[in-house]
Structures are given as structure tokens and as C-alpha cells.
Amino acid sequence: MKAFQKVYIEITSICNLSCSFCPPTERKAMFMEQEAFRDILKQVEPYTDQICLHVKGEPLLHPSIGELLDICAEEGLKVNLTTNGTLLPKKSASLLGKTALRQVNLSLHSMGEHREKGEAYQLDYLRQCLRFAQEAAGQGIYVSLRLWDAPRTEEPGGLELNRRLTQIMEETFALPSEALEAAAPGKGLRVADRIYLNRDYRFEWPSLDATEDEGKGFCHALRTHAAILCDGTVVPCCLDGEGVIALGNVREQPFAEILEGDRARRLRDGFSGRRAVEELCRKCGYRKKFGGG
């Protein structure tokens, strides 16, 4: 059994949206080169069978997304891909039929960020995402329809938009009326074969500007997963979107050595004692899911 359930690999730091729930990165705008991507896969393969093409940035913006998926297949790694879904009309052909693609996570909560374009645009966006979900599921790919929108229902127009969204999903998947009400925050609901609705509260990225707590608690960072930013920087998890806890760089040092470095060991040992040794970890609300803070 390999050490990690998954390793996040960011193939681009660029996004085509500026969502209120996702602060823009201050890092250099770039795409990971195919050669660098293949080298990283060779380094992480001894540790995991799955990679996730996401930290920040929109992976479908990468001009070689299809080729990157082919490289994953050649290296024997399965892929989970997270996208806002806006580029699916142009890029679905680069995804469908790829043997490495295991799951696609569609961040439907980005729909609320298109409010200025009108309801018709928002609903068309939703329909194109659902069409892709059905086609992908028909090819054996799992699809997670992510709707992290709970606080948004309190915003002007939020309740009506959610009602329309729910209606379209129930019509698309031939679900009984009010069936999606069973999708409580934090719980997944199967809406069709290989297609799931995952509803949750709006996510808050950890920030050094946030309030620090006493740091008690546990996290699975560097136990079940790690992340690599597009410039090669290794960080403990996918929530460190700015590379605050930089453990090393795979372009300069082997991934295996980075995981055994002093900073990585201190972080793991700290959580073994149920305490966060890194400042960013003490300001991360996600740790509270495991009883910390």
C-alpha cells in the first residue's frame, strides 16, 4: 500500500475567473511544461496511485491538458481533475476517452460568480456541466457536482437561483421533486450512476492574515496527501495555495528527500501530538473538521 492516497499537482497558476471565495494567487502566472510534469509523476509514483490536477488555477486552461492525461496513463497514475466547468464546451474532447481520468469535480458554486451575466447565462452554464457529467459517467468516469453554496442562499437572488438549479438537476436526472433536499452540507448524494452531488458550506482559504488559534488538533497533511505547485514547490496540502509552507522544490531536490526534510518532519510530528507547529496551520479552519481549534 502506497503512503499517500493522492498527490495534488498544480499544472497552472492561472484561472479564467476571479471568484469571491478563491483569492487570486500572487505567484507567477505559468503553465507546467510536459517534461517537468512527467518528471514529477516519476517522483510521486512510488508514493501514490492517484494525482489531483488542482491547487489553484484552472487546469482546463493548460494548452496541453490532453497530452498531460496521456502522460499520466503512460506512468500508470489515475487522475482526479477539479474545474470550474466554464471551458468544457471547448475542452471536453481533451478529457473524454482518456483512460487515466478517474474523476472530474465540477465546482458549480462558481455559477454564482456569473450573476452580472444574467440568469440565462448561469443556467446555460449549469446545463452544459450536467451534459458533460452524463457523457463522462457513460464512459466510466466519476463526477462530483460540487455546490459549496450554503451562505450564498442569504445573498440577493441566491434562494431563487438555487431553486432553479435544483429544478434543472432534478429534471436532468429524472429525480423526484425535492429529492436534492437530502443533500445536506458535508454529505454526498448519488443522483445518477457515477454522478454525485456534494453540497457544503462556502470554503475559506487559510491565510496568514487570519486569526490564529491555540493550534490544537490534527491534520492529514503529509500523511494521506501532499501537493506540488506548478513551479515545483512542495507544500503539505492543497490549501497552501501560496506556498507559505515551502518544504522544497522537486526541480532542485528529489520528492523523497523533501518529505524527509526537517520542516516536513516537524509538521508531521506536531500533528502526531495534536498540535500545529506552522503558523498557517494554526490559521486554517479546515483543521477544525478533525477536532482542532
PDB file of C-alpha atoms in Angstrom:
ATOM      1  CA  MET A   1       0.000   0.000   0.000  1.00  0.00           C
ATOM      2  CA  LYS A   2       1.427   3.370  -1.013  1.00  0.00           C
ATOM      3  CA  ALA A   3       1.983   6.143   1.542  1.00  0.00           C
ATOM      4  CA  PHE A   4      -0.388   8.753   0.090  1.00  0.00           C
ATOM      5  CA  GLN A   5      -3.957   8.447  -1.102  1.00  0.00           C
ATOM      6  CA  LYS A   6      -3.224  11.240  -3.570  1.00  0.00           C
ATOM      7  CA  VAL A   7      -0.776  13.957  -4.541  1.00  0.00           C
ATOM      8  CA  TYR A   8      -2.043  17.302  -5.813  1.00  0.00           C
ATOM      9  CA  ILE A   9      -0.169  18.640  -8.833  1.00  0.00           C
ATOM     10  CA  GLU A  10      -0.928  22.175  -9.979  1.00  0.00           C
ATOM     11  CA  ILE A  11      -0.391  22.368 -13.741  1.00  0.00           C
ATOM     12  CA  THR A  12      -1.154  26.089 -13.965  1.00  0.00           C
ATOM     13  CA  SER A  13      -1.445  29.008 -11.558  1.00  0.00           C
ATOM     14  CA  ILE A  14      -3.743  30.869 -13.974  1.00  0.00           C
ATOM     15  CA  CYS A  15      -7.537  30.980 -13.718  1.00  0.00           C
ATOM     16  CA  ASN A  16     -10.136  32.419 -16.078  1.00  0.00           C
ATOM     17  CA  LEU A  17     -12.395  33.504 -13.192  1.00  0.00           C
ATOM     18  CA  SER A  18     -11.999  35.775 -10.179  1.00  0.00           C
ATOM     19  CA  CYS A  19     -14.356  34.133  -7.708  1.00  0.00           C
ATOM     20  CA  SER A  20     -15.016  35.826  -4.379  1.00  0.00           C
ATOM     21  CA  PHE A  21     -14.421  32.567  -2.497  1.00  0.00           C
ATOM     22  CA  CYS A  22     -10.986  31.985  -4.068  1.00  0.00           C
ATOM     23  CA  PRO A  23      -8.399  34.746  -3.507  1.00  0.00           C
ATOM     24  CA  PRO A  24      -6.124  35.307  -6.504  1.00  0.00           C
ATOM     25  CA  THR A  25      -2.599  33.979  -6.229  1.00  0.00           C
ATOM     26  CA  GLU A  26       0.321  36.368  -6.006  1.00  0.00           C
ATOM     27  CA  ARG A  27       2.612  33.770  -7.561  1.00  0.00           C
ATOM     28  CA  LYS A  28       3.954  33.934 -11.095  1.00  0.00           C
ATOM     29  CA  ALA A  29       1.463  33.084 -13.833  1.00  0.00           C
ATOM     30  CA  MET A  30       2.707  29.962 -15.555  1.00  0.00           C
ATOM     31  CA  PHE A  31       1.927  26.570 -17.077  1.00  0.00           C
ATOM     32  CA  MET A  32       3.860  23.460 -16.130  1.00  0.00           C
ATOM     33  CA  GLU A  33       5.875  22.043 -19.036  1.00  0.00           C
ATOM     34  CA  GLN A  34       5.173  18.495 -20.211  1.00  0.00           C
ATOM     35  CA  GLU A  35       8.730  17.360 -19.464  1.00  0.00           C
ATOM     36  CA  ALA A  36       8.584  18.735 -15.921  1.00  0.00           C
ATOM     37  CA  PHE A  37       5.178  17.119 -15.425  1.00  0.00           C
ATOM     38  CA  ARG A  38       6.463  13.702 -16.483  1.00  0.00           C
ATOM     39  CA  ASP A  39       9.476  14.031 -14.178  1.00  0.00           C
ATOM     40  CA  ILE A  40       7.210  14.906 -11.247  1.00  0.00           C
ATOM     41  CA  LEU A  41       4.986  11.910 -11.971  1.00  0.00           C
ATOM     42  CA  LYS A  42       8.003   9.612 -11.864  1.00  0.00           C
ATOM     43  CA  GLN A  43       8.942  11.084  -8.488  1.00  0.00           C
ATOM     44  CA  VAL A  44       5.489  10.747  -6.904  1.00  0.00           C
ATOM     45  CA  GLU A  45       4.516   7.376  -8.397  1.00  0.00           C
ATOM     46  CA  PRO A  46       6.252   5.395  -5.593  1.00  0.00           C
ATOM     47  CA  TYR A  47       4.015   7.237  -3.106  1.00  0.00           C
ATOM     48  CA  THR A  48       0.562   7.206  -4.712  1.00  0.00           C
ATOM     49  CA  ASP A  49      -1.680   5.739  -7.383  1.00  0.00           C
ATOM     50  CA  GLN A  50      -3.715   8.929  -7.841  1.00  0.00           C
ATOM     51  CA  ILE A  51      -2.966  12.549  -8.587  1.00  0.00           C
ATOM     52  CA  CYS A  52      -5.261  15.565  -8.466  1.00  0.00           C
ATOM     53  CA  LEU A  53      -4.748  18.249 -11.093  1.00  0.00           C
ATOM     54  CA  HIS A  54      -5.570  21.182  -8.885  1.00  0.00           C
ATOM     55  CA  VAL A  55      -4.369  23.547  -6.211  1.00  0.00           C
ATOM     56  CA  LYS A  56      -5.097  26.957  -7.675  1.00  0.00           C
ATOM     57  CA  GLY A  57      -5.578  27.804 -11.312  1.00  0.00           C
ATOM     58  CA  GLU A  58      -7.974  26.295 -13.851  1.00  0.00           C
ATOM     59  CA  PRO A  59      -6.462  23.075 -15.289  1.00  0.00           C
ATOM     60  CA  LEU A  60      -8.524  23.230 -18.493  1.00  0.00           C
ATOM     61  CA  LEU A  61      -6.637  26.402 -19.415  1.00  0.00           C
ATOM     62  CA  HIS A  62      -3.495  24.318 -19.914  1.00  0.00           C
ATOM     63  CA  PRO A  63      -2.904  24.109 -23.671  1.00  0.00           C
ATOM     64  CA  SER A  64      -1.666  20.502 -23.358  1.00  0.00           C
ATOM     65  CA  ILE A  65      -4.253  19.101 -20.940  1.00  0.00           C
ATOM     66  CA  GLY A  66      -4.971  16.127 -23.215  1.00  0.00           C
ATOM     67  CA  GLU A  67      -1.287  15.305 -23.558  1.00  0.00           C
ATOM     68  CA  LEU A  68      -0.798  15.548 -19.779  1.00  0.00           C
ATOM     69  CA  LEU A  69      -3.563  12.991 -19.276  1.00  0.00           C
ATOM     70  CA  ASP A  70      -1.847  10.716 -21.788  1.00  0.00           C
ATOM     71  CA  ILE A  71       1.396  11.026 -19.815  1.00  0.00           C
ATOM     72  CA  CYS A  72      -0.486  10.024 -16.655  1.00  0.00           C
ATOM     73  CA  ALA A  73      -1.730   6.904 -18.424  1.00  0.00           C
ATOM     74  CA  GLU A  74       1.805   6.076 -19.566  1.00  0.00           C
ATOM     75  CA  GLU A  75       3.076   6.440 -15.990  1.00  0.00           C
ATOM     76  CA  GLY A  76       0.231   4.334 -14.566  1.00  0.00           C
ATOM     77  CA  LEU A  77      -1.433   7.072 -12.500  1.00  0.00           C
ATOM     78  CA  LYS A  78      -5.144   7.814 -12.211  1.00  0.00           C
ATOM     79  CA  VAL A  79      -6.330  11.425 -12.282  1.00  0.00           C
ATOM     80  CA  ASN A  80      -8.890  13.438 -10.355  1.00  0.00           C
ATOM     81  CA  LEU A  81      -9.445  16.803 -12.045  1.00  0.00           C
ATOM     82  CA  THR A  82     -11.169  19.820 -10.497  1.00  0.00           C
ATOM     83  CA  THR A  83     -12.553  22.502 -12.822  1.00  0.00           C
ATOM     84  CA  ASN A  84     -14.983  25.402 -12.716  1.00  0.00           C
ATOM     85  CA  GLY A  85     -16.544  23.910 -15.847  1.00  0.00           C
ATOM     86  CA  THR A  86     -16.676  27.092 -17.932  1.00  0.00           C
ATOM     87  CA  LEU A  87     -14.286  25.708 -20.565  1.00  0.00           C
ATOM     88  CA  LEU A  88     -15.989  22.331 -21.015  1.00  0.00           C
ATOM     89  CA  PRO A  89     -17.559  23.221 -24.392  1.00  0.00           C
ATOM     90  CA  LYS A  90     -14.038  23.752 -25.771  1.00  0.00           C
ATOM     91  CA  LYS A  91     -12.089  21.174 -23.781  1.00  0.00           C
ATOM     92  CA  SER A  92     -14.385  18.184 -23.198  1.00  0.00           C
ATOM     93  CA  ALA A  93     -12.874  16.399 -26.208  1.00  0.00           C
ATOM     94  CA  SER A  94      -9.484  16.602 -24.447  1.00  0.00           C
ATOM     95  CA  LEU A  95     -10.924  14.806 -21.406  1.00  0.00           C
ATOM     96  CA  LEU A  96     -13.365  12.211 -22.646  1.00  0.00           C
ATOM     97  CA  GLY A  97     -11.812   8.953 -23.751  1.00  0.00           C
ATOM     98  CA  LYS A  98      -8.694   9.447 -21.612  1.00  0.00           C
ATOM     99  CA  THR A  99      -8.008   6.210 -19.739  1.00  0.00           C
ATOM    100  CA  ALA A 100      -6.171   7.973 -16.896  1.00  0.00           C
ATOM    101  CA  LEU A 101      -9.147  10.157 -15.968  1.00  0.00           C
ATOM    102  CA  ARG A 102     -10.852   8.664 -12.928  1.00  0.00           C
ATOM    103  CA  GLN A 103     -12.965  11.571 -11.616  1.00  0.00           C
ATOM    104  CA  VAL A 104     -13.958  15.107 -12.551  1.00  0.00           C
ATOM    105  CA  ASN A 105     -15.027  17.550  -9.846  1.00  0.00           C
ATOM    106  CA  LEU A 106     -17.222  20.348 -11.207  1.00  0.00           C
ATOM    107  CA  SER A 107     -17.232  23.426  -8.962  1.00  0.00           C
ATOM    108  CA  LEU A 108     -20.790  24.541  -9.630  1.00  0.00           C
ATOM    109  CA  HIS A 109     -20.577  27.185  -6.909  1.00  0.00           C
ATOM    110  CA  SER A 110     -18.684  29.308  -9.452  1.00  0.00           C
ATOM    111  CA  MET A 111     -22.078  29.765 -11.134  1.00  0.00           C
ATOM    112  CA  GLY A 112     -22.960  32.404  -8.574  1.00  0.00           C
ATOM    113  CA  GLU A 113     -19.988  34.471  -9.721  1.00  0.00           C
ATOM    114  CA  HIS A 114     -21.641  34.961 -13.142  1.00  0.00           C
ATOM    115  CA  ARG A 115     -24.558  36.892 -11.679  1.00  0.00           C
ATOM    116  CA  GLU A 116     -23.797  40.025 -13.713  1.00  0.00           C
ATOM    117  CA  LYS A 117     -24.187  37.992 -16.935  1.00  0.00           C
ATOM    118  CA  GLY A 118     -27.769  37.162 -16.073  1.00  0.00           C
ATOM    119  CA  GLU A 119     -29.751  34.115 -15.075  1.00  0.00           C
ATOM    120  CA  ALA A 120     -29.939  32.731 -18.623  1.00  0.00           C
ATOM    121  CA  TYR A 121     -26.136  32.552 -18.815  1.00  0.00           C
ATOM    122  CA  GLN A 122     -25.937  30.931 -15.380  1.00  0.00           C
ATOM    123  CA  LEU A 123     -28.467  28.255 -16.225  1.00  0.00           C
ATOM    124  CA  ASP A 124     -26.847  27.548 -19.603  1.00  0.00           C
ATOM    125  CA  TYR A 125     -23.546  27.066 -17.751  1.00  0.00           C
ATOM    126  CA  LEU A 126     -25.245  24.596 -15.431  1.00  0.00           C
ATOM    127  CA  ARG A 127     -26.823  22.657 -18.303  1.00  0.00           C
ATOM    128  CA  GLN A 128     -23.506  22.307 -20.139  1.00  0.00           C
ATOM    129  CA  CYS A 129     -21.885  20.985 -16.940  1.00  0.00           C
ATOM    130  CA  LEU A 130     -24.669  18.441 -16.483  1.00  0.00           C
ATOM    131  CA  ARG A 131     -24.413  17.309 -20.107  1.00  0.00           C
ATOM    132  CA  PHE A 132     -20.706  16.714 -19.632  1.00  0.00           C
ATOM    133  CA  ALA A 133     -21.387  14.846 -16.385  1.00  0.00           C
ATOM    134  CA  GLN A 134     -23.738  12.461 -18.147  1.00  0.00           C
ATOM    135  CA  GLU A 135     -21.336  11.854 -21.032  1.00  0.00           C
ATOM    136  CA  ALA A 136     -18.374  11.341 -18.707  1.00  0.00           C
ATOM    137  CA  ALA A 137     -20.303   8.955 -16.472  1.00  0.00           C
ATOM    138  CA  GLY A 138     -21.268   6.992 -19.566  1.00  0.00           C
ATOM    139  CA  GLN A 139     -17.542   6.438 -20.147  1.00  0.00           C
ATOM    140  CA  GLY A 140     -16.976   5.167 -16.608  1.00  0.00           C
ATOM    141  CA  ILE A 141     -15.704   8.455 -15.152  1.00  0.00           C
ATOM    142  CA  TYR A 142     -16.946   9.541 -11.727  1.00  0.00           C
ATOM    143  CA  VAL A 143     -18.334  13.077 -11.485  1.00  0.00           C
ATOM    144  CA  SER A 144     -18.728  15.161  -8.351  1.00  0.00           C
ATOM    145  CA  LEU A 145     -21.100  18.107  -8.737  1.00  0.00           C
ATOM    146  CA  ARG A 146     -19.738  20.403  -6.047  1.00  0.00           C
ATOM    147  CA  LEU A 147     -22.061  23.062  -4.710  1.00  0.00           C
ATOM    148  CA  TRP A 148     -20.388  24.802  -1.801  1.00  0.00           C
ATOM    149  CA  ASP A 149     -23.035  27.477  -1.618  1.00  0.00           C
ATOM    150  CA  ALA A 150     -24.703  27.363   1.795  1.00  0.00           C
ATOM    151  CA  PRO A 151     -24.034  31.023   2.780  1.00  0.00           C
ATOM    152  CA  ARG A 152     -24.864  32.196  -0.745  1.00  0.00           C
ATOM    153  CA  THR A 153     -28.560  31.463  -0.139  1.00  0.00           C
ATOM    154  CA  GLU A 154     -28.581  34.564   2.067  1.00  0.00           C
ATOM    155  CA  GLU A 155     -27.430  36.823  -0.779  1.00  0.00           C
ATOM    156  CA  PRO A 156     -29.872  38.722  -3.047  1.00  0.00           C
ATOM    157  CA  GLY A 157     -31.255  36.320  -5.622  1.00  0.00           C
ATOM    158  CA  GLY A 158     -29.464  33.358  -4.071  1.00  0.00           C
ATOM    159  CA  LEU A 159     -32.545  31.463  -2.961  1.00  0.00           C
ATOM    160  CA  GLU A 160     -34.275  31.792  -6.340  1.00  0.00           C
ATOM    161  CA  LEU A 161     -31.165  30.734  -8.234  1.00  0.00           C
ATOM    162  CA  ASN A 162     -30.781  27.675  -6.024  1.00  0.00           C
ATOM    163  CA  ARG A 163     -34.398  26.738  -6.612  1.00  0.00           C
ATOM    164  CA  ARG A 164     -33.899  26.911 -10.377  1.00  0.00           C
ATOM    165  CA  LEU A 165     -30.652  24.971 -10.111  1.00  0.00           C
ATOM    166  CA  THR A 166     -32.323  22.258  -8.073  1.00  0.00           C
ATOM    167  CA  GLN A 167     -35.219  22.060 -10.539  1.00  0.00           C
ATOM    168  CA  ILE A 168     -32.902  21.611 -13.542  1.00  0.00           C
ATOM    169  CA  MET A 169     -30.865  18.932 -11.788  1.00  0.00           C
ATOM    170  CA  GLU A 170     -33.994  17.014 -10.826  1.00  0.00           C
ATOM    171  CA  GLU A 171     -35.270  17.232 -14.404  1.00  0.00           C
ATOM    172  CA  THR A 172     -31.912  16.210 -15.890  1.00  0.00           C
ATOM    173  CA  PHE A 173     -31.531  13.133 -13.714  1.00  0.00           C
ATOM    174  CA  ALA A 174     -35.257  12.281 -13.545  1.00  0.00           C
ATOM    175  CA  LEU A 175     -35.317  12.666  -9.768  1.00  0.00           C
ATOM    176  CA  PRO A 176     -38.493  13.006  -7.722  1.00  0.00           C
ATOM    177  CA  SER A 177     -39.434  16.506  -6.621  1.00  0.00           C
ATOM    178  CA  GLU A 178     -37.397  17.785  -3.665  1.00  0.00           C
ATOM    179  CA  ALA A 179     -35.044  14.789  -3.907  1.00  0.00           C
ATOM    180  CA  LEU A 180     -31.974  17.020  -3.657  1.00  0.00           C
ATOM    181  CA  GLU A 181     -33.032  18.318  -0.263  1.00  0.00           C
ATOM    182  CA  ALA A 182     -31.390  15.160   1.078  1.00  0.00           C
ATOM    183  CA  ALA A 183     -28.001  16.586   0.064  1.00  0.00           C
ATOM    184  CA  ALA A 184     -27.081  18.047   3.436  1.00  0.00           C
ATOM    185  CA  PRO A 185     -23.862  20.079   3.751  1.00  0.00           C
ATOM    186  CA  GLY A 186     -20.878  17.779   4.031  1.00  0.00           C
ATOM    187  CA  LYS A 187     -22.786  14.782   2.677  1.00  0.00           C
ATOM    188  CA  GLY A 188     -22.728  13.286  -0.800  1.00  0.00           C
ATOM    189  CA  LEU A 189     -25.885  12.300  -2.663  1.00  0.00           C
ATOM    190  CA  ARG A 190     -25.928   9.916  -5.629  1.00  0.00           C
ATOM    191  CA  VAL A 191     -28.067  11.462  -8.375  1.00  0.00           C
ATOM    192  CA  ALA A 192     -27.202   9.007 -11.171  1.00  0.00           C
ATOM    193  CA  ASP A 193     -24.771   6.210 -11.899  1.00  0.00           C
ATOM    194  CA  ARG A 194     -21.279   7.573 -11.091  1.00  0.00           C
ATOM    195  CA  ILE A 195     -22.632  11.106 -10.568  1.00  0.00           C
ATOM    196  CA  TYR A 196     -22.838  12.630  -7.094  1.00  0.00           C
ATOM    197  CA  LEU A 197     -23.975  15.952  -5.689  1.00  0.00           C
ATOM    198  CA  ASN A 198     -21.652  17.162  -2.950  1.00  0.00           C
ATOM    199  CA  ARG A 199     -23.036  20.119  -1.070  1.00  0.00           C
ATOM    200  CA  ASP A 200     -21.119  22.034   1.570  1.00  0.00           C
ATOM    201  CA  TYR A 201     -20.600  25.429   3.143  1.00  0.00           C
ATOM    202  CA  ARG A 202     -18.599  28.062   1.340  1.00  0.00           C
ATOM    203  CA  PHE A 203     -14.914  27.303   1.681  1.00  0.00           C
ATOM    204  CA  GLU A 204     -12.459  29.723   3.288  1.00  0.00           C
ATOM    205  CA  TRP A 205      -8.821  29.560   2.186  1.00  0.00           C
ATOM    206  CA  PRO A 206      -6.343  29.739   5.087  1.00  0.00           C
ATOM    207  CA  SER A 207      -4.392  32.968   5.256  1.00  0.00           C
ATOM    208  CA  LEU A 208      -1.593  34.389   7.357  1.00  0.00           C
ATOM    209  CA  ASP A 209      -3.868  37.418   7.828  1.00  0.00           C
ATOM    210  CA  ALA A 210      -6.473  35.288   9.611  1.00  0.00           C
ATOM    211  CA  THR A 211      -6.836  34.965  13.371  1.00  0.00           C
ATOM    212  CA  GLU A 212      -4.539  32.412  14.935  1.00  0.00           C
ATOM    213  CA  ASP A 213      -5.902  29.902  17.465  1.00  0.00           C
ATOM    214  CA  GLU A 214      -4.055  27.860  20.058  1.00  0.00           C
ATOM    215  CA  GLY A 215      -3.140  25.297  17.412  1.00  0.00           C
ATOM    216  CA  LYS A 216      -4.564  22.144  18.936  1.00  0.00           C
ATOM    217  CA  GLY A 217      -5.842  19.412  16.653  1.00  0.00           C
ATOM    218  CA  PHE A 218      -4.920  17.051  13.878  1.00  0.00           C
ATOM    219  CA  CYS A 219      -4.490  17.208  10.108  1.00  0.00           C
ATOM    220  CA  HIS A 220      -3.811  14.575   7.443  1.00  0.00           C
ATOM    221  CA  ALA A 221      -1.263  16.755   5.612  1.00  0.00           C
ATOM    222  CA  LEU A 222       1.829  14.721   4.643  1.00  0.00           C
ATOM    223  CA  ARG A 223       0.038  11.587   5.881  1.00  0.00           C
ATOM    224  CA  THR A 224      -2.566  10.933   3.211  1.00  0.00           C
ATOM    225  CA  HIS A 225      -1.537  13.619   0.729  1.00  0.00           C
ATOM    226  CA  ALA A 226       0.886  16.341  -0.334  1.00  0.00           C
ATOM    227  CA  ALA A 227       0.845  19.000  -3.044  1.00  0.00           C
ATOM    228  CA  ILE A 228       3.221  20.355  -5.685  1.00  0.00           C
ATOM    229  CA  LEU A 229       2.767  23.833  -7.128  1.00  0.00           C
ATOM    230  CA  CYS A 230       3.398  24.496 -10.801  1.00  0.00           C
ATOM    231  CA  ASP A 231       6.870  25.908 -10.158  1.00  0.00           C
ATOM    232  CA  GLY A 232       7.832  22.675  -8.385  1.00  0.00           C
ATOM    233  CA  THR A 233       7.388  23.865  -4.787  1.00  0.00           C
ATOM    234  CA  VAL A 234       6.232  21.074  -2.462  1.00  0.00           C
ATOM    235  CA  VAL A 235       3.688  22.061   0.209  1.00  0.00           C
ATOM    236  CA  PRO A 236       1.906  19.900   2.811  1.00  0.00           C
ATOM    237  CA  CYS A 237      -1.568  20.159   1.324  1.00  0.00           C
ATOM    238  CA  CYS A 238      -3.728  21.711  -1.385  1.00  0.00           C
ATOM    239  CA  LEU A 239      -4.834  24.534   0.931  1.00  0.00           C
ATOM    240  CA  ASP A 240      -1.405  26.157   0.880  1.00  0.00           C
ATOM    241  CA  GLY A 241      -2.089  27.891  -2.406  1.00  0.00           C
ATOM    242  CA  GLU A 242       0.649  30.488  -1.940  1.00  0.00           C
ATOM    243  CA  GLY A 243       3.470  28.133  -0.986  1.00  0.00           C
ATOM    244  CA  VAL A 244       3.752  29.530   2.540  1.00  0.00           C
ATOM    245  CA  ILE A 245       4.980  26.204   3.933  1.00  0.00           C
ATOM    246  CA  ALA A 246       7.553  25.559   1.225  1.00  0.00           C
ATOM    247  CA  LEU A 247       9.198  22.209   2.011  1.00  0.00           C
ATOM    248  CA  GLY A 248      11.476  22.181  -1.022  1.00  0.00           C
ATOM    249  CA  ASN A 249      11.341  22.153  -4.803  1.00  0.00           C
ATOM    250  CA  VAL A 250      11.241  18.991  -6.930  1.00  0.00           C
ATOM    251  CA  ARG A 251      13.127  20.782  -9.709  1.00  0.00           C
ATOM    252  CA  GLU A 252      16.079  21.081  -7.325  1.00  0.00           C
ATOM    253  CA  GLN A 253      15.696  18.172  -4.885  1.00  0.00           C
ATOM    254  CA  PRO A 254      14.041  14.721  -5.080  1.00  0.00           C
ATOM    255  CA  PHE A 255      10.493  14.486  -3.748  1.00  0.00           C
ATOM    256  CA  ALA A 256      11.588  11.645  -1.449  1.00  0.00           C
ATOM    257  CA  GLU A 257      14.232  13.813   0.208  1.00  0.00           C
ATOM    258  CA  ILE A 258      11.841  16.732   0.624  1.00  0.00           C
ATOM    259  CA  LEU A 259       9.358  14.545   2.509  1.00  0.00           C
ATOM    260  CA  GLU A 260      12.113  13.577   4.953  1.00  0.00           C
ATOM    261  CA  GLY A 261      13.350  17.152   5.423  1.00  0.00           C
ATOM    262  CA  ASP A 262      13.373  18.862   8.815  1.00  0.00           C
ATOM    263  CA  ARG A 263      10.366  21.100   8.164  1.00  0.00           C
ATOM    264  CA  ALA A 264       8.238  18.200   6.900  1.00  0.00           C
ATOM    265  CA  ARG A 265       9.210  16.054   9.885  1.00  0.00           C
ATOM    266  CA  ARG A 266       8.360  18.815  12.366  1.00  0.00           C
ATOM    267  CA  LEU A 267       4.933  19.281  10.786  1.00  0.00           C
ATOM    268  CA  ARG A 268       4.136  15.546  10.912  1.00  0.00           C
ATOM    269  CA  ASP A 269       5.493  15.141  14.437  1.00  0.00           C
ATOM    270  CA  GLY A 270       3.482  18.139  15.583  1.00  0.00           C
ATOM    271  CA  PHE A 271       0.214  16.696  14.348  1.00  0.00           C
ATOM    272  CA  SER A 272       1.130  13.336  15.895  1.00  0.00           C
ATOM    273  CA  GLY A 273       0.965  15.252  19.175  1.00  0.00           C
ATOM    274  CA  ARG A 274      -2.214  17.024  18.017  1.00  0.00           C
ATOM    275  CA  ARG A 275      -0.629  20.449  17.637  1.00  0.00           C
ATOM    276  CA  ALA A 276       0.010  22.699  14.648  1.00  0.00           C
ATOM    277  CA  VAL A 277       3.611  23.880  14.505  1.00  0.00           C
ATOM    278  CA  GLU A 278       3.204  26.032  11.373  1.00  0.00           C
ATOM    279  CA  GLU A 279       1.583  29.470  11.583  1.00  0.00           C
ATOM    280  CA  LEU A 280      -0.595  28.856   8.513  1.00  0.00           C
ATOM    281  CA  CYS A 281      -1.878  25.616  10.049  1.00  0.00           C
ATOM    282  CA  ARG A 282      -2.875  27.494  13.214  1.00  0.00           C
ATOM    283  CA  LYS A 283      -4.913  29.821  10.992  1.00  0.00           C
ATOM    284  CA  CYS A 284      -6.587  27.085   8.937  1.00  0.00           C
ATOM    285  CA  GLY A 285     -10.243  26.412   9.648  1.00  0.00           C
ATOM    286  CA  TYR A 286     -10.168  23.054   7.871  1.00  0.00           C
ATOM    287  CA  ARG A 287      -8.227  21.583  10.811  1.00  0.00           C
ATOM    288  CA  LYS A 288     -11.368  22.067  12.916  1.00  0.00           C
ATOM    289  CA  LYS A 289     -13.027  19.291  10.947  1.00  0.00           C
ATOM    290  CA  PHE A 290     -10.746  16.944  12.881  1.00  0.00           C
ATOM    291  CA  GLY A 291     -11.451  18.465  16.279  1.00  0.00           C
ATOM    292  CA  GLY A 292      -8.807  21.184  16.339  1.00  0.00           C
ATOM    293  CA  GLY A 293      -9.083  24.848  17.228  1.00  0.00           C
TER     294      GLY A 293
END
